[in-house]
Amino acid sequence: IQDKEENFGLEEAFQQLSFDHAEILRLRYGQCLTNSEIAKFLALPEATVRKRLSRARKNLERLLRKGEDYDA
């Protein structure tokens, strides 16, 4: 049951991310692409991919923490 609750929180948080952030996280973790592969796929410089991934992770973490506040 806890896994389902955790997944639900993740899905909710993911839906609140911008398209760019959700897309880059899906490519990195869902499709297991490297930063270089993502850069080629999206026609972006690798530095942009790294920066976008970093920001996406931070935003996702913030959203997940925000959700924890509501569950307490």
Short mmCIF file of N, CA and C in Angstrom, two decimals:
data_model
loop_
_atom_site.label_atom_id
_atom_site.label_comp_id
_atom_site.label_asym_id
_atom_site.label_seq_id
_atom_site.Cartn_x
_atom_site.Cartn_y
_atom_site.Cartn_z
N ILE A 1 0.84 -1.20 0.00
CA ILE A 1 0.00 0.00 0.00
C ILE A 1 0.86 1.24 0.00
N GLN A 2 1.94 1.24 0.79
CA GLN A 2 2.80 2.41 0.85
C GLN A 2 3.43 2.71 -0.50
N ASP A 3 3.84 1.68 -1.25
CA ASP A 3 4.41 1.89 -2.58
C ASP A 3 3.43 2.59 -3.50
N LYS A 4 2.16 2.19 -3.43
CA LYS A 4 1.13 2.83 -4.26
C LYS A 4 0.98 4.30 -3.88
N GLU A 5 1.01 4.59 -2.59
CA GLU A 5 0.89 5.97 -2.12
C GLU A 5 2.09 6.79 -2.57
N GLU A 6 3.29 6.21 -2.48
CA GLU A 6 4.49 6.92 -2.91
C GLU A 6 4.46 7.17 -4.41
N ASN A 7 4.04 6.17 -5.20
CA ASN A 7 3.94 6.34 -6.64
C ASN A 7 2.92 7.39 -7.00
N PHE A 8 1.81 7.41 -6.28
CA PHE A 8 0.78 8.42 -6.54
C PHE A 8 1.34 9.81 -6.30
N GLY A 9 2.10 10.00 -5.24
CA GLY A 9 2.72 11.29 -4.97
C GLY A 9 3.70 11.68 -6.06
N LEU A 10 4.45 10.72 -6.55
CA LEU A 10 5.41 10.98 -7.61
C LEU A 10 4.68 11.37 -8.90
N GLU A 11 3.63 10.64 -9.22
CA GLU A 11 2.86 10.95 -10.43
C GLU A 11 2.24 12.35 -10.35
N GLU A 12 1.68 12.67 -9.19
CA GLU A 12 1.10 14.01 -9.00
C GLU A 12 2.16 15.09 -9.18
N ALA A 13 3.31 14.88 -8.56
CA ALA A 13 4.39 15.86 -8.65
C ALA A 13 4.87 15.99 -10.09
N PHE A 14 4.98 14.87 -10.77
CA PHE A 14 5.45 14.87 -12.16
C PHE A 14 4.51 15.69 -13.05
N GLN A 15 3.21 15.59 -12.80
CA GLN A 15 2.23 16.32 -13.59
C GLN A 15 2.34 17.83 -13.39
N GLN A 16 2.92 18.23 -12.29
CA GLN A 16 3.05 19.66 -12.00
C GLN A 16 4.33 20.26 -12.57
N LEU A 17 5.23 19.42 -13.05
CA LEU A 17 6.46 19.91 -13.66
C LEU A 17 6.16 20.54 -15.02
N SER A 18 7.04 21.43 -15.44
CA SER A 18 6.91 21.98 -16.79
C SER A 18 7.14 20.85 -17.80
N PHE A 19 6.68 21.06 -19.03
CA PHE A 19 6.87 20.05 -20.06
C PHE A 19 8.35 19.72 -20.24
N ASP A 20 9.20 20.76 -20.31
CA ASP A 20 10.64 20.54 -20.52
C ASP A 20 11.24 19.70 -19.40
N HIS A 21 10.87 19.98 -18.17
CA HIS A 21 11.44 19.24 -17.04
C HIS A 21 10.93 17.80 -17.02
N ALA A 22 9.64 17.61 -17.25
CA ALA A 22 9.10 16.25 -17.28
C ALA A 22 9.72 15.44 -18.41
N GLU A 23 9.85 16.07 -19.57
CA GLU A 23 10.42 15.38 -20.73
C GLU A 23 11.85 14.94 -20.47
N ILE A 24 12.65 15.81 -19.91
CA ILE A 24 14.06 15.47 -19.72
C ILE A 24 14.24 14.40 -18.65
N LEU A 25 13.39 14.41 -17.63
CA LEU A 25 13.45 13.37 -16.61
C LEU A 25 13.00 12.02 -17.18
N ARG A 26 11.98 12.04 -18.03
CA ARG A 26 11.52 10.80 -18.66
C ARG A 26 12.61 10.21 -19.56
N LEU A 27 13.27 11.07 -20.31
CA LEU A 27 14.33 10.59 -21.19
C LEU A 27 15.49 10.00 -20.38
N ARG A 28 15.86 10.68 -19.31
CA ARG A 28 17.02 10.26 -18.51
C ARG A 28 16.71 8.99 -17.72
N TYR A 29 15.59 8.98 -17.02
CA TYR A 29 15.31 7.87 -16.11
C TYR A 29 14.33 6.85 -16.67
N GLY A 30 13.40 7.29 -17.51
CA GLY A 30 12.44 6.37 -18.11
C GLY A 30 13.03 5.62 -19.29
N GLN A 31 13.77 6.35 -20.13
CA GLN A 31 14.38 5.75 -21.31
C GLN A 31 15.85 5.39 -21.10
N CYS A 32 16.41 5.77 -19.96
CA CYS A 32 17.80 5.49 -19.60
C CYS A 32 18.80 6.04 -20.62
N LEU A 33 18.51 7.22 -21.15
CA LEU A 33 19.44 7.85 -22.09
C LEU A 33 20.51 8.61 -21.33
N THR A 34 21.68 8.69 -21.91
CA THR A 34 22.77 9.48 -21.33
C THR A 34 22.51 10.95 -21.65
N ASN A 35 23.24 11.82 -20.97
CA ASN A 35 23.12 13.25 -21.26
C ASN A 35 23.45 13.55 -22.71
N SER A 36 24.45 12.89 -23.23
CA SER A 36 24.85 13.07 -24.63
C SER A 36 23.73 12.64 -25.58
N GLU A 37 23.12 11.51 -25.29
CA GLU A 37 22.02 11.03 -26.13
C GLU A 37 20.82 11.97 -26.07
N ILE A 38 20.53 12.47 -24.87
CA ILE A 38 19.42 13.43 -24.72
C ILE A 38 19.72 14.69 -25.52
N ALA A 39 20.94 15.17 -25.44
CA ALA A 39 21.34 16.38 -26.17
C ALA A 39 21.12 16.20 -27.67
N LYS A 40 21.52 15.05 -28.19
CA LYS A 40 21.32 14.78 -29.61
C LYS A 40 19.84 14.68 -29.94
N PHE A 41 19.08 13.98 -29.12
CA PHE A 41 17.65 13.77 -29.36
C PHE A 41 16.89 15.09 -29.36
N LEU A 42 17.23 15.97 -28.42
CA LEU A 42 16.53 17.26 -28.31
C LEU A 42 17.20 18.39 -29.08
N ALA A 43 18.33 18.09 -29.69
CA ALA A 43 19.11 19.11 -30.43
C ALA A 43 19.47 20.28 -29.52
N LEU A 44 20.01 19.93 -28.35
CA LEU A 44 20.44 20.92 -27.37
C LEU A 44 21.91 20.69 -27.02
N PRO A 45 22.59 21.73 -26.57
CA PRO A 45 23.95 21.52 -26.06
C PRO A 45 23.91 20.66 -24.78
N GLU A 46 24.94 19.88 -24.56
CA GLU A 46 24.99 19.04 -23.35
C GLU A 46 24.91 19.87 -22.08
N ALA A 47 25.49 21.04 -22.09
CA ALA A 47 25.44 21.91 -20.91
C ALA A 47 23.99 22.27 -20.57
N THR A 48 23.18 22.49 -21.58
CA THR A 48 21.76 22.80 -21.37
C THR A 48 21.04 21.60 -20.79
N VAL A 49 21.38 20.42 -21.27
CA VAL A 49 20.77 19.19 -20.75
C VAL A 49 21.12 19.02 -19.28
N ARG A 50 22.40 19.21 -18.94
CA ARG A 50 22.82 19.08 -17.54
C ARG A 50 22.10 20.08 -16.65
N LYS A 51 22.01 21.31 -17.10
CA LYS A 51 21.35 22.36 -16.32
C LYS A 51 19.86 22.05 -16.16
N ARG A 52 19.23 21.64 -17.25
CA ARG A 52 17.80 21.34 -17.21
C ARG A 52 17.51 20.14 -16.31
N LEU A 53 18.37 19.11 -16.36
CA LEU A 53 18.21 17.96 -15.47
C LEU A 53 18.35 18.37 -14.01
N SER A 54 19.32 19.20 -13.72
CA SER A 54 19.53 19.65 -12.36
C SER A 54 18.31 20.41 -11.85
N ARG A 55 17.82 21.32 -12.66
CA ARG A 55 16.64 22.11 -12.25
C ARG A 55 15.40 21.23 -12.13
N ALA A 56 15.26 20.28 -13.04
CA ALA A 56 14.10 19.38 -13.00
C ALA A 56 14.12 18.54 -11.73
N ARG A 57 15.29 18.02 -11.36
CA ARG A 57 15.40 17.22 -10.13
C ARG A 57 15.05 18.07 -8.91
N LYS A 58 15.56 19.29 -8.87
CA LYS A 58 15.27 20.18 -7.74
C LYS A 58 13.79 20.49 -7.65
N ASN A 59 13.16 20.76 -8.79
CA ASN A 59 11.73 21.06 -8.79
C ASN A 59 10.91 19.85 -8.37
N LEU A 60 11.29 18.67 -8.85
CA LEU A 60 10.58 17.46 -8.48
C LEU A 60 10.73 17.20 -6.97
N GLU A 61 11.93 17.38 -6.46
CA GLU A 61 12.15 17.20 -5.02
C GLU A 61 11.30 18.18 -4.22
N ARG A 62 11.26 19.43 -4.66
CA ARG A 62 10.46 20.45 -3.97
C ARG A 62 8.98 20.06 -3.96
N LEU A 63 8.49 19.60 -5.09
CA LEU A 63 7.09 19.19 -5.17
C LEU A 63 6.80 17.98 -4.29
N LEU A 64 7.73 17.03 -4.25
CA LEU A 64 7.53 15.85 -3.41
C LEU A 64 7.56 16.22 -1.93
N ARG A 65 8.43 17.13 -1.56
CA ARG A 65 8.48 17.58 -0.17
C ARG A 65 7.20 18.34 0.19
N LYS A 66 6.71 19.12 -0.72
CA LYS A 66 5.47 19.86 -0.52
C LYS A 66 4.33 18.87 -0.27
N GLY A 67 4.32 17.78 -1.04
CA GLY A 67 3.30 16.74 -0.86
C GLY A 67 3.40 16.06 0.49
N GLU A 68 4.62 15.90 1.01
CA GLU A 68 4.81 15.30 2.33
C GLU A 68 4.16 16.16 3.39
N ASP A 69 4.21 17.45 3.23
CA ASP A 69 3.61 18.35 4.20
C ASP A 69 2.11 18.12 4.32
N TYR A 70 1.46 17.80 3.21
CA TYR A 70 0.03 17.58 3.22
C TYR A 70 -0.33 16.23 3.80
N ASP A 71 0.58 15.25 3.70
CA ASP A 71 0.29 13.91 4.20
C ASP A 71 0.46 13.81 5.72
N ALA A 72 1.20 14.74 6.31
CA ALA A 72 1.52 14.63 7.74
C ALA A 72 0.33 14.90 8.62
#
